[in-house]
Amino acid sequence: MTNASVSPSVAPKTSADEIPWNKHMHQQKSVGDWIVDIVIWVLIAATVAVVIYPLWFIVVASFSDQMQVSAGNVTIWPKGFTVAGYIRVFQDSRIWTGYTNTILYTVFGTALNLIVTLPAAFALARIEFKPRRVILFLLTFTMYFAGGLVPNYLLFKALGLLDNPLVFILPGAVSVWNLIIARSFFETSIPEDLHDAAQIDGLSYFGYFFKVVIPLSSAIIAVIGLYYFVGHWNDYFTGLIYIRESGLQPLQNVLRDILLANQTNQLGSSSGGQNAMQQQQLADQIKYGVIIVSTLPLLVIYPFLQKYFNKGVMIGAVKG
């Protein structure tokens, strides 16, 4: 028996210089590449400045002496620091009632929105649900054609929703736009194999929805939840048209009343010289303070939902 001689294998050259794709990986950028990068960063910085600066200016102006603001001396930092506008806003007891009402309307309204929207979107995403296309068409139809303000008012009056807190919650229980986004997410992001496995394990549609689909849908829940939350928080029109009792008014309408009251005081003292100027300055400070008071909760909440927001929007927008 002849022992075959084993020839030493030639090890492949794996040095960085011998790998073509690695050879030029760290090559220096050309002048054209640097110019493109600079242009991109300048455009990004300009876009951020255009978006952020108006809000920052309102914050700065709300803490500044309005004489400095009117003279154009306030740009980046407050000048003549004062909190008179905020003191005037929070001295009004209606502000706390408005905050309480808005928080209740927003929390319960958003909860109802999610409870109704998610199961409806799941049902419309199931191929075996035969009427889904007809139902989706009827829902989409309402996005473009509505009865109008007067029919809605008469309907809400007949249902007993005038001067009723439920008018902020029940009529907007479902947003067709958010329903379509959630349906697209369920169709494109939840594998059908999971449903087959759930059926083998004996899960019903309800069990599959609550035990499998919902835990995998945190991104889209955060997205449409944020949409609903912002919609309820900024709901100004409902309180203006359907609510007459001051104790039921949301924050937006309370802030409007405070602002109008100070503008009225300003007009009433317009012939008072120095007093009129002080009233004008106070009204301007209250105006800036009102904007910050109404938007601050949203600015605090959004950073915690941003990662879900970006992911959910991209996934839910794959197809309609």
Coordinates of C-alpha atoms in Angstrom, one line a residue:
M1 CA 0.0 0.0 0.0
T2 CA 1.5 3.2 -1.1
N3 CA 1.3 6.2 1.1
A4 CA 0.2 9.1 -1.0
S5 CA 2.4 12.1 -0.3
V6 CA 0.4 15.0 0.9
S7 CA 1.5 18.1 -0.8
P8 CA 1.2 21.1 1.3
S9 CA -1.7 23.2 0.3
V10 CA -1.0 26.6 -0.9
A11 CA -2.7 29.1 1.4
P12 CA -4.6 31.8 -0.5
K13 CA -3.3 35.2 -0.2
T14 CA -5.6 37.1 2.1
S15 CA -3.7 40.3 2.7
A16 CA -5.6 43.5 2.3
D17 CA -3.5 44.5 -0.7
E18 CA -4.5 41.3 -2.6
I19 CA -8.3 41.8 -2.2
P20 CA -9.5 44.0 -5.0
W21 CA -12.6 45.3 -3.3
N22 CA -10.7 46.2 -0.1
K23 CA -7.8 47.8 -2.0
H24 CA -9.8 50.9 -2.9
M25 CA -12.2 50.9 0.1
H26 CA -10.3 53.6 2.0
Q27 CA -9.2 55.6 -1.0
Q28 CA -9.4 59.4 -0.5
K29 CA -12.5 61.2 -1.8
S30 CA -12.2 63.3 -4.8
V31 CA -12.8 67.0 -4.9
G32 CA -16.2 66.4 -6.5
D33 CA -17.2 64.0 -3.7
W34 CA -16.3 66.6 -1.1
I35 CA -18.3 69.3 -3.0
V36 CA -21.4 67.0 -3.1
D37 CA -21.1 66.2 0.6
I38 CA -20.8 69.8 1.5
V39 CA -23.8 70.7 -0.6
I40 CA -25.9 67.9 1.0
W41 CA -24.9 69.0 4.6
V42 CA -25.7 72.6 3.8
L43 CA -29.1 71.7 2.5
I44 CA -29.8 69.5 5.5
A45 CA -28.7 72.3 7.9
A46 CA -30.8 74.8 6.0
T47 CA -33.9 72.5 6.2
V48 CA -33.4 71.9 9.9
A49 CA -33.0 75.7 10.5
V50 CA -36.2 76.5 8.5
V51 CA -38.2 73.9 10.5
I52 CA -36.7 74.4 14.0
Y53 CA -36.1 78.2 14.2
P54 CA -39.7 79.4 14.1
L55 CA -40.5 77.2 17.1
W56 CA -37.3 78.2 18.9
F57 CA -38.1 81.9 18.2
I58 CA -41.6 81.4 19.8
V59 CA -39.9 79.9 22.9
V60 CA -37.4 82.7 23.1
A61 CA -40.0 85.4 22.5
S62 CA -42.3 84.0 25.2
F63 CA -39.5 84.7 27.8
S64 CA -38.4 88.1 26.4
D65 CA -39.4 91.7 26.9
Q66 CA -41.9 92.4 24.1
M67 CA -40.3 95.8 23.4
Q68 CA -37.1 93.9 22.5
V69 CA -39.2 91.5 20.3
S70 CA -41.0 94.3 18.5
A71 CA -37.7 96.1 17.9
G72 CA -36.3 93.0 16.3
N73 CA -33.5 92.5 18.9
V74 CA -34.5 89.0 19.8
T75 CA -33.1 86.3 17.5
I76 CA -31.4 83.4 19.3
W77 CA -31.5 84.1 23.1
P78 CA -34.1 85.9 25.3
K79 CA -33.6 89.5 26.0
G80 CA -35.2 91.2 29.0
F81 CA -36.1 87.8 30.6
T82 CA -39.7 87.7 31.9
V83 CA -42.4 85.1 32.5
A84 CA -45.3 87.6 32.7
G85 CA -47.1 85.9 29.9
Y86 CA -47.0 82.5 31.5
I87 CA -48.1 83.9 34.8
R88 CA -51.1 85.5 33.2
V89 CA -52.0 82.3 31.4
F90 CA -51.7 80.0 34.4
Q91 CA -53.5 82.5 36.7
D92 CA -56.7 81.7 34.8
S93 CA -58.4 78.8 36.5
R94 CA -59.9 77.7 33.2
I95 CA -56.5 76.6 32.0
W96 CA -56.4 73.7 34.4
T97 CA -60.0 72.7 33.5
G98 CA -59.0 72.8 29.9
Y99 CA -55.9 70.7 30.5
T100 CA -57.9 68.1 32.4
N101 CA -60.6 67.9 29.7
T102 CA -58.1 67.6 26.9
I103 CA -56.1 64.9 28.6
L104 CA -59.3 62.9 29.3
Y105 CA -60.6 63.4 25.7
T106 CA -57.2 62.5 24.3
V107 CA -56.6 59.4 26.4
F108 CA -60.0 57.8 26.1
G109 CA -60.4 58.9 22.5
T110 CA -57.1 57.4 21.4
A111 CA -57.8 54.2 23.4
L112 CA -61.2 53.8 21.6
N113 CA -59.5 54.6 18.2
L114 CA -57.0 51.8 18.7
I115 CA -59.6 49.3 20.0
V116 CA -61.8 49.9 16.9
T117 CA -59.1 50.5 14.2
L118 CA -56.8 47.5 14.8
P119 CA -59.4 44.7 14.7
A120 CA -61.1 46.4 11.7
A121 CA -57.8 46.6 9.8
F122 CA -57.0 43.0 10.6
A123 CA -60.3 41.8 9.3
L124 CA -59.9 43.9 6.1
A125 CA -56.4 42.4 5.6
R126 CA -57.7 38.8 5.6
I127 CA -58.2 37.4 2.0
E128 CA -60.8 35.0 3.2
F129 CA -63.0 37.9 4.3
K130 CA -65.1 38.2 1.2
P131 CA -66.8 41.6 1.7
R132 CA -63.5 43.4 2.5
R133 CA -63.2 45.2 -0.9
V134 CA -66.8 46.5 -0.7
I135 CA -66.4 47.6 2.9
L136 CA -63.0 49.3 2.1
F137 CA -64.6 51.1 -0.9
L138 CA -67.4 52.4 1.2
L139 CA -65.0 53.6 3.9
T140 CA -62.7 55.2 1.3
F141 CA -65.7 56.9 -0.2
T142 CA -66.3 58.8 3.1
M143 CA -62.8 60.3 2.8
Y144 CA -63.8 62.3 -0.2
F145 CA -67.5 62.9 0.3
A146 CA -69.2 63.9 3.5
G147 CA -72.6 65.3 4.6
G148 CA -71.2 68.7 5.7
L149 CA -71.4 70.8 8.8
V150 CA -75.2 71.3 9.1
P151 CA -76.2 67.6 8.6
N152 CA -73.5 66.6 11.2
Y153 CA -74.8 69.2 13.6
L154 CA -78.4 67.9 13.2
L155 CA -77.2 64.3 13.6
F156 CA -75.3 65.0 16.8
K157 CA -78.2 67.0 18.2
A158 CA -80.5 64.0 17.5
L159 CA -78.0 61.7 19.2
G160 CA -77.8 63.9 22.2
L161 CA -74.1 64.7 21.7
L162 CA -74.3 68.5 22.0
D163 CA -72.7 69.7 25.2
N164 CA -71.7 66.1 25.8
P165 CA -68.0 65.0 26.3
L166 CA -68.7 61.9 24.1
V167 CA -68.8 64.2 21.0
F168 CA -65.0 64.4 21.2
I169 CA -64.7 60.6 21.3
L170 CA -67.4 58.7 19.5
P171 CA -67.8 60.5 16.1
G172 CA -64.1 60.1 15.3
A173 CA -63.7 56.5 16.5
V174 CA -62.2 55.4 13.2
S175 CA -59.9 57.4 10.8
V176 CA -60.1 55.8 7.4
W177 CA -56.6 56.9 6.6
N178 CA -55.2 55.2 9.7
L179 CA -57.3 52.1 9.0
I180 CA -55.7 51.8 5.5
I181 CA -52.2 52.2 7.0
A182 CA -52.9 49.5 9.6
R183 CA -54.4 47.2 7.0
S184 CA -51.4 47.6 4.7
F185 CA -49.1 46.8 7.6
F186 CA -51.0 43.6 8.5
E187 CA -50.9 42.5 4.8
T188 CA -47.2 43.2 4.1
S189 CA -45.5 42.7 7.5
I190 CA -47.2 39.7 9.2
P191 CA -46.2 36.5 7.4
E192 CA -49.1 34.2 6.5
D193 CA -47.0 31.3 7.8
L194 CA -47.7 32.5 11.3
H195 CA -51.4 32.1 10.8
D196 CA -50.9 28.6 9.4
A197 CA -48.9 27.7 12.5
A198 CA -51.5 29.3 14.8
Q199 CA -54.2 27.2 13.2
I200 CA -52.2 24.1 13.7
D201 CA -51.9 25.1 17.4
G202 CA -55.7 25.5 17.6
L203 CA -55.8 29.3 17.8
S204 CA -58.9 31.0 16.6
Y205 CA -58.8 34.3 14.7
F206 CA -59.2 36.2 18.0
G207 CA -56.5 34.2 19.6
Y208 CA -54.2 34.7 16.6
F209 CA -54.9 38.5 16.6
F210 CA -54.3 39.0 20.3
K211 CA -51.5 36.5 20.9
V212 CA -49.5 36.8 17.6
V213 CA -50.5 39.9 15.5
I214 CA -50.7 42.5 18.3
P215 CA -47.3 41.7 19.9
L216 CA -45.7 42.0 16.4
S217 CA -47.4 45.3 15.6
S218 CA -45.9 47.7 18.2
A219 CA -44.5 50.0 15.4
I220 CA -47.8 50.5 13.6
I221 CA -49.7 50.8 16.9
A222 CA -47.3 53.6 18.0
V223 CA -47.7 55.4 14.6
I224 CA -51.5 55.4 14.4
G225 CA -51.7 56.0 18.2
L226 CA -49.6 59.1 17.7
Y227 CA -51.7 60.3 14.8
Y228 CA -54.9 59.8 16.9
F229 CA -53.3 61.4 19.9
V230 CA -52.2 64.6 18.0
G231 CA -55.7 64.8 16.4
H232 CA -57.5 64.7 19.7
W233 CA -55.0 67.1 21.4
N234 CA -55.4 69.7 18.6
D235 CA -59.1 69.3 18.3
Y236 CA -60.4 72.8 18.3
F237 CA -63.3 72.7 15.9
T238 CA -65.4 70.2 17.8
G239 CA -65.5 72.3 21.0
L240 CA -66.2 75.5 19.0
I241 CA -69.2 74.1 17.2
Y242 CA -70.8 71.5 19.5
I243 CA -69.9 72.6 23.0
R244 CA -71.4 75.6 24.8
E245 CA -70.7 74.7 28.4
S246 CA -67.4 76.3 29.5
G247 CA -66.6 73.4 31.9
L248 CA -66.4 71.0 28.9
Q249 CA -64.2 73.1 26.7
P250 CA -60.8 71.5 25.7
L251 CA -57.5 73.3 26.2
Q252 CA -57.3 74.7 22.7
N253 CA -60.6 76.6 23.1
V254 CA -59.7 77.8 26.6
L255 CA -56.4 79.2 25.3
R256 CA -58.3 80.9 22.5
D257 CA -60.7 82.5 25.0
I258 CA -57.8 83.7 27.1
L259 CA -56.1 85.2 24.1
L260 CA -59.2 86.9 22.8
A261 CA -60.0 88.3 26.3
N262 CA -56.5 90.0 26.4
Q263 CA -56.9 91.3 22.9
T264 CA -60.2 92.8 23.9
N265 CA -58.6 94.5 26.9
Q266 CA -56.0 95.8 24.6
L267 CA -58.6 97.4 22.3
G268 CA -60.5 98.8 25.3
S269 CA -57.4 100.7 26.4
S270 CA -56.2 101.7 22.9
S271 CA -56.6 105.4 23.8
G272 CA -54.6 105.1 27.0
G273 CA -51.1 105.9 25.7
Q274 CA -48.6 104.1 27.9
N275 CA -51.2 101.8 29.3
A276 CA -52.2 100.7 25.7
M277 CA -48.6 99.9 24.9
Q278 CA -48.3 97.7 28.1
Q279 CA -51.5 95.9 27.2
Q280 CA -50.1 95.3 23.7
Q281 CA -46.9 93.8 25.1
L282 CA -48.8 91.6 27.6
A283 CA -51.1 90.4 24.8
D284 CA -48.1 89.4 22.7
Q285 CA -46.5 87.6 25.6
I286 CA -49.7 85.7 26.3
K287 CA -49.9 84.8 22.6
Y288 CA -46.4 83.2 22.6
G289 CA -47.1 81.6 26.0
V290 CA -50.3 80.1 24.7
I291 CA -48.5 78.5 21.8
I292 CA -45.9 76.9 24.1
V293 CA -48.5 75.7 26.6
S294 CA -50.5 74.0 23.9
T295 CA -47.7 72.2 22.1
L296 CA -45.3 71.3 25.0
P297 CA -47.0 67.9 25.9
L298 CA -46.6 66.8 22.2
L299 CA -43.0 67.9 22.1
V300 CA -42.3 65.8 25.3
I301 CA -44.1 62.7 24.1
Y302 CA -42.9 62.5 20.5
P303 CA -39.1 61.7 21.1
F304 CA -40.2 58.5 22.9
L305 CA -42.2 57.4 19.9
Q306 CA -39.9 58.5 17.1
K307 CA -38.2 55.2 16.5
Y308 CA -41.6 53.4 16.2
F309 CA -42.9 56.3 14.1
N310 CA -40.2 56.1 11.4
K311 CA -40.4 52.3 11.2
G312 CA -44.2 52.1 11.2
V313 CA -44.7 54.7 8.5
M314 CA -42.2 53.1 6.1
I315 CA -43.7 49.6 6.6
G316 CA -47.3 50.6 6.5
A317 CA -46.8 52.6 3.3
V318 CA -45.6 49.7 1.2
K319 CA -48.9 49.4 -0.6
G320 CA -52.5 50.6 -0.1

